[in-house]
Amino acid sequence: MSRKRSARPRLVDRDFDIFEHIMRYRMTTREVLQRLFFTDSELNAVTKVTSRLVEHGFLRRYELYPSRSYFTLGPASRHFLGIRQNATRDLGPIAKAREFAVLCYCCLSDKVRERLTVSELNTKLPGFALGGLDNSHYYLDRHGDTTRLTYMRVDLGGSIDHILRKCRKDVADRMRYDVFDDLISNDRFALAIVTARSEKVQKIRDALEQQLDWPIAFRIEAVPELVELVTHLFDDAS
């Protein structure tokens, strides 16, 4: 007696677009997928697609925070995407908060941005993927006729002074290299600070205005849902 083969869905172009998107951001949510790939559909249409992909192992669903989920790639995706097994696992608390903030900053802001993969950084800006630096949280910020390589720093609840110290270090660490020193000297580098509360955005801006020696531009935005992850991050640490 022949064994019945389990039915497997036929993958469509949009499915592969979703896979590539998750490879870029390490995670995604229904709201982000709706913004990028289901602009003419309700949220339940996204749910149907993600449920199908989860059921067949192409995606995995994890808890983002209580009553909210996020998705990573699933084990069935490894065969044709060439990803490592840890790309299918639940992110740790700090990585989850950071990657969620970057995802929302890039994909749910008024202006959609695209995070650069390390491979794209090497291709578009050869020599800028340097050992000892975080090379996976950049995007190209286009403002008028100016394009800046921008590093995204996520605030996980630190004081204003702590944030600015981290930003100083981000700049100083890069200025040790000629390629970044030239970029900064020519106003082609920026820092994006992603925080949880809109009132903190203004406090950071006020603090920066009091320090006139910054050689770079800043982008500062709030991701309100980050409050949930930062709160639980502190809960886990207590």
Short mmCIF file of C-alpha atoms in Angstrom, two decimals:
data_model
loop_
_atom_site.label_atom_id
_atom_site.label_comp_id
_atom_site.label_asym_id
_atom_site.label_seq_id
_atom_site.Cartn_x
_atom_site.Cartn_y
_atom_site.Cartn_z
CA MET A 1 0.00 0.00 0.00
CA SER A 2 1.51 3.29 -1.08
CA ARG A 3 1.93 5.98 1.54
CA LYS A 4 -0.03 9.17 0.91
CA ARG A 5 2.23 12.17 0.44
CA SER A 6 1.47 15.23 2.56
CA ALA A 7 0.13 18.16 0.61
CA ARG A 8 2.51 21.08 0.29
CA PRO A 9 1.45 24.51 -0.95
CA ARG A 10 2.74 25.92 -4.17
CA LEU A 11 4.92 28.88 -3.33
CA VAL A 12 4.20 32.09 -5.23
CA ASP A 13 6.39 35.12 -5.90
CA ARG A 14 5.00 36.98 -2.91
CA ASP A 15 6.01 34.12 -0.61
CA PHE A 16 9.60 34.42 -1.79
CA ASP A 17 9.43 38.21 -1.34
CA ILE A 18 8.37 37.59 2.27
CA PHE A 19 11.26 35.16 2.80
CA GLU A 20 13.77 37.68 1.44
CA HIS A 21 12.27 40.40 3.61
CA ILE A 22 12.68 38.26 6.75
CA MET A 23 16.25 37.40 5.78
CA ARG A 24 16.94 41.14 5.66
CA TYR A 25 15.31 42.02 8.99
CA ARG A 26 15.61 38.70 10.92
CA MET A 27 11.92 38.98 11.84
CA THR A 28 8.63 40.50 10.74
CA THR A 29 5.05 41.10 11.86
CA ARG A 30 1.65 40.98 10.19
CA GLU A 31 1.45 44.79 10.19
CA VAL A 32 4.76 45.13 8.38
CA LEU A 33 3.81 42.48 5.84
CA GLN A 34 0.54 44.27 5.17
CA ARG A 35 2.36 47.57 4.60
CA LEU A 36 4.87 46.05 2.20
CA PHE A 37 3.07 43.23 0.39
CA PHE A 38 -0.70 43.46 1.02
CA THR A 39 -1.44 47.14 0.48
CA ASP A 40 -4.89 46.43 -1.00
CA SER A 41 -5.89 43.78 1.55
CA GLU A 42 -7.13 43.60 5.11
CA LEU A 43 -4.98 42.19 7.90
CA ASN A 44 -6.85 38.86 7.85
CA ALA A 45 -5.47 38.26 4.34
CA VAL A 46 -1.97 38.47 5.81
CA THR A 47 -2.99 36.03 8.55
CA LYS A 48 -4.16 33.47 5.99
CA VAL A 49 -0.84 33.59 4.17
CA THR A 50 1.33 33.47 7.29
CA SER A 51 -0.77 30.64 8.75
CA ARG A 52 -0.26 28.62 5.55
CA LEU A 53 3.49 29.24 5.60
CA VAL A 54 3.73 28.40 9.31
CA GLU A 55 1.69 25.22 8.86
CA HIS A 56 4.10 23.94 6.24
CA GLY A 57 7.24 24.97 8.12
CA PHE A 58 8.32 27.87 5.90
CA LEU A 59 7.82 30.35 8.74
CA ARG A 60 7.89 30.09 12.52
CA ARG A 61 5.66 32.13 14.83
CA TYR A 62 6.95 33.35 18.21
CA GLU A 63 5.70 35.66 20.93
CA LEU A 64 6.83 39.24 20.52
CA TYR A 65 5.20 40.25 23.80
CA PRO A 66 1.96 39.03 25.44
CA SER A 67 -0.85 38.93 22.85
CA ARG A 68 1.49 39.83 19.97
CA SER A 69 3.47 37.56 17.63
CA TYR A 70 6.32 37.85 15.18
CA PHE A 71 7.70 35.56 12.47
CA THR A 72 11.09 34.18 11.55
CA LEU A 73 11.98 31.84 8.72
CA GLY A 74 11.12 28.20 9.32
CA PRO A 75 13.09 24.98 8.87
CA ALA A 76 11.49 24.25 5.48
CA SER A 77 13.01 27.49 4.16
CA ARG A 78 16.55 26.39 4.94
CA HIS A 79 16.67 23.98 1.99
CA PHE A 80 16.44 26.65 -0.70
CA LEU A 81 17.56 29.84 1.13
CA GLY A 82 20.83 28.51 2.50
CA ILE A 83 20.26 29.96 5.96
CA ARG A 84 21.70 28.74 9.23
CA GLN A 85 19.54 26.94 11.78
CA ASN A 86 19.74 29.80 14.29
CA ALA A 87 17.90 32.02 11.78
CA THR A 88 14.76 29.99 12.55
CA ARG A 89 14.96 30.32 16.34
CA ASP A 90 13.24 32.65 18.76
CA LEU A 91 15.37 35.76 19.24
CA GLY A 92 16.76 36.55 22.66
CA PRO A 93 15.20 39.48 24.57
CA ILE A 94 17.81 42.09 23.61
CA ALA A 95 18.03 40.99 19.97
CA LYS A 96 14.24 40.88 19.75
CA ALA A 97 13.88 44.46 21.00
CA ARG A 98 16.63 45.73 18.75
CA GLU A 99 15.53 43.98 15.57
CA PHE A 100 11.88 44.90 16.14
CA ALA A 101 12.81 48.57 16.55
CA VAL A 102 14.87 48.48 13.34
CA LEU A 103 12.06 46.66 11.50
CA CYS A 104 9.48 49.29 12.51
CA TYR A 105 11.82 52.22 11.89
CA CYS A 106 12.53 50.98 8.37
CA CYS A 107 9.17 49.57 7.34
CA LEU A 108 6.43 51.38 9.30
CA SER A 109 7.67 54.97 9.31
CA ASP A 110 6.18 57.58 6.99
CA LYS A 111 9.16 56.99 4.72
CA VAL A 112 10.03 53.34 4.03
CA ARG A 113 13.75 52.59 4.33
CA GLU A 114 15.68 49.44 3.46
CA ARG A 115 18.16 47.92 5.84
CA LEU A 116 21.39 46.89 4.14
CA THR A 117 22.56 43.33 4.44
CA VAL A 118 26.29 42.86 5.04
CA SER A 119 26.58 41.54 1.49
CA GLU A 120 24.91 44.69 0.12
CA LEU A 121 27.16 46.88 2.25
CA ASN A 122 30.17 45.15 0.69
CA THR A 123 28.74 45.62 -2.80
CA LYS A 124 27.49 49.20 -2.56
CA LEU A 125 30.25 50.53 -0.29
CA PRO A 126 33.30 48.28 -0.63
CA GLY A 127 35.61 48.51 2.34
CA PHE A 128 32.99 49.63 4.86
CA ALA A 129 32.23 46.20 6.35
CA LEU A 130 34.98 46.20 8.94
CA GLY A 131 35.96 43.75 11.61
CA GLY A 132 35.18 44.89 15.14
CA LEU A 133 32.21 46.99 14.02
CA ASP A 134 28.53 46.12 13.80
CA ASN A 135 27.99 45.87 10.04
CA SER A 136 24.37 44.72 10.03
CA HIS A 137 22.39 47.81 11.09
CA TYR A 138 22.93 50.30 8.28
CA TYR A 139 20.69 51.82 5.65
CA LEU A 140 21.15 54.52 3.02
CA ASP A 141 19.35 57.69 4.08
CA ARG A 142 18.37 59.87 1.14
CA HIS A 143 17.56 63.48 2.00
CA GLY A 144 17.22 65.82 -0.96
CA ASP A 145 20.35 65.42 -3.06
CA THR A 146 22.33 63.93 -0.15
CA THR A 147 22.69 60.21 0.54
CA ARG A 148 24.19 59.20 3.88
CA LEU A 149 25.24 55.81 5.17
CA THR A 150 23.26 55.68 8.41
CA TYR A 151 23.83 53.47 11.43
CA MET A 152 20.76 52.59 13.49
CA ARG A 153 21.16 52.70 17.28
CA VAL A 154 18.25 51.40 19.38
CA ASP A 155 17.63 52.88 22.81
CA LEU A 156 16.71 50.11 25.26
CA GLY A 157 15.79 52.46 28.08
CA GLY A 158 19.06 54.20 28.90
CA SER A 159 19.43 57.76 30.11
CA ILE A 160 19.97 60.61 27.66
CA ASP A 161 23.62 60.81 28.71
CA HIS A 162 24.01 57.07 28.15
CA ILE A 163 22.55 57.33 24.64
CA LEU A 164 24.83 60.20 23.70
CA ARG A 165 27.88 58.38 25.05
CA LYS A 166 27.00 55.39 22.89
CA CYS A 167 26.60 57.66 19.87
CA ARG A 168 29.96 59.30 20.57
CA LYS A 169 31.51 55.84 20.61
CA ASP A 170 29.74 54.87 17.37
CA VAL A 171 31.32 57.88 15.66
CA ALA A 172 34.76 57.56 17.28
CA ASP A 173 35.03 53.85 16.49
CA ARG A 174 34.39 54.54 12.82
CA MET A 175 36.59 57.61 12.49
CA ARG A 176 39.58 55.40 13.24
CA TYR A 177 39.19 54.09 9.68
CA ASP A 178 40.03 56.27 6.70
CA VAL A 179 36.96 55.22 4.71
CA PHE A 180 34.62 56.38 7.48
CA ASP A 181 36.70 59.46 8.31
CA ASP A 182 36.33 60.60 4.69
CA LEU A 183 32.61 59.81 4.72
CA ILE A 184 32.05 61.80 7.91
CA SER A 185 34.17 64.71 6.69
CA ASN A 186 31.98 64.94 3.58
CA ASP A 187 28.66 64.83 5.47
CA ARG A 188 27.85 61.35 4.17
CA PHE A 189 27.35 59.56 7.49
CA ALA A 190 24.49 59.78 9.99
CA LEU A 191 23.14 58.11 13.10
CA ALA A 192 19.52 57.10 13.55
CA ILE A 193 18.33 56.79 17.15
CA VAL A 194 15.22 54.66 17.66
CA THR A 195 13.56 55.03 21.04
CA ALA A 196 10.21 54.06 22.53
CA ARG A 197 8.58 57.31 23.60
CA SER A 198 7.92 60.46 21.58
CA GLU A 199 8.74 62.67 24.58
CA LYS A 200 12.19 61.07 24.72
CA VAL A 201 12.71 61.92 21.06
CA GLN A 202 12.42 65.60 21.95
CA LYS A 203 14.71 65.23 24.96
CA ILE A 204 17.38 63.64 22.77
CA ARG A 205 17.01 66.43 20.21
CA ASP A 206 17.30 69.07 22.93
CA ALA A 207 20.44 67.42 24.31
CA LEU A 208 22.02 67.26 20.85
CA GLU A 209 21.31 70.94 20.25
CA GLN A 210 23.32 71.75 23.35
CA GLN A 211 26.33 69.91 21.94
CA LEU A 212 27.39 71.67 18.77
CA ASP A 213 30.47 69.60 18.00
CA TRP A 214 28.75 66.61 16.38
CA PRO A 215 30.26 66.02 12.92
CA ILE A 216 27.25 64.05 11.66
CA ALA A 217 23.52 64.30 11.02
CA PHE A 218 20.89 62.53 13.15
CA ARG A 219 17.54 60.91 12.55
CA ILE A 220 15.50 60.33 15.73
CA GLU A 221 12.16 58.50 15.82
CA ALA A 222 9.92 56.71 18.29
CA VAL A 223 8.56 53.17 17.98
CA PRO A 224 5.86 53.14 20.70
CA GLU A 225 5.53 49.35 20.83
CA LEU A 226 9.18 49.15 21.85
CA VAL A 227 7.93 50.07 25.34
CA GLU A 228 6.48 46.57 25.65
CA LEU A 229 9.75 44.88 24.79
CA VAL A 230 11.92 47.16 26.92
CA THR A 231 9.58 46.69 29.88
CA HIS A 232 9.76 42.91 29.58
CA LEU A 233 13.52 43.14 29.04
CA PHE A 234 13.84 44.81 32.44
CA ASP A 235 11.40 42.28 33.90
CA ASP A 236 13.61 39.43 32.65
CA ALA A 237 16.69 41.05 34.13
CA SER A 238 15.14 41.57 37.57
#
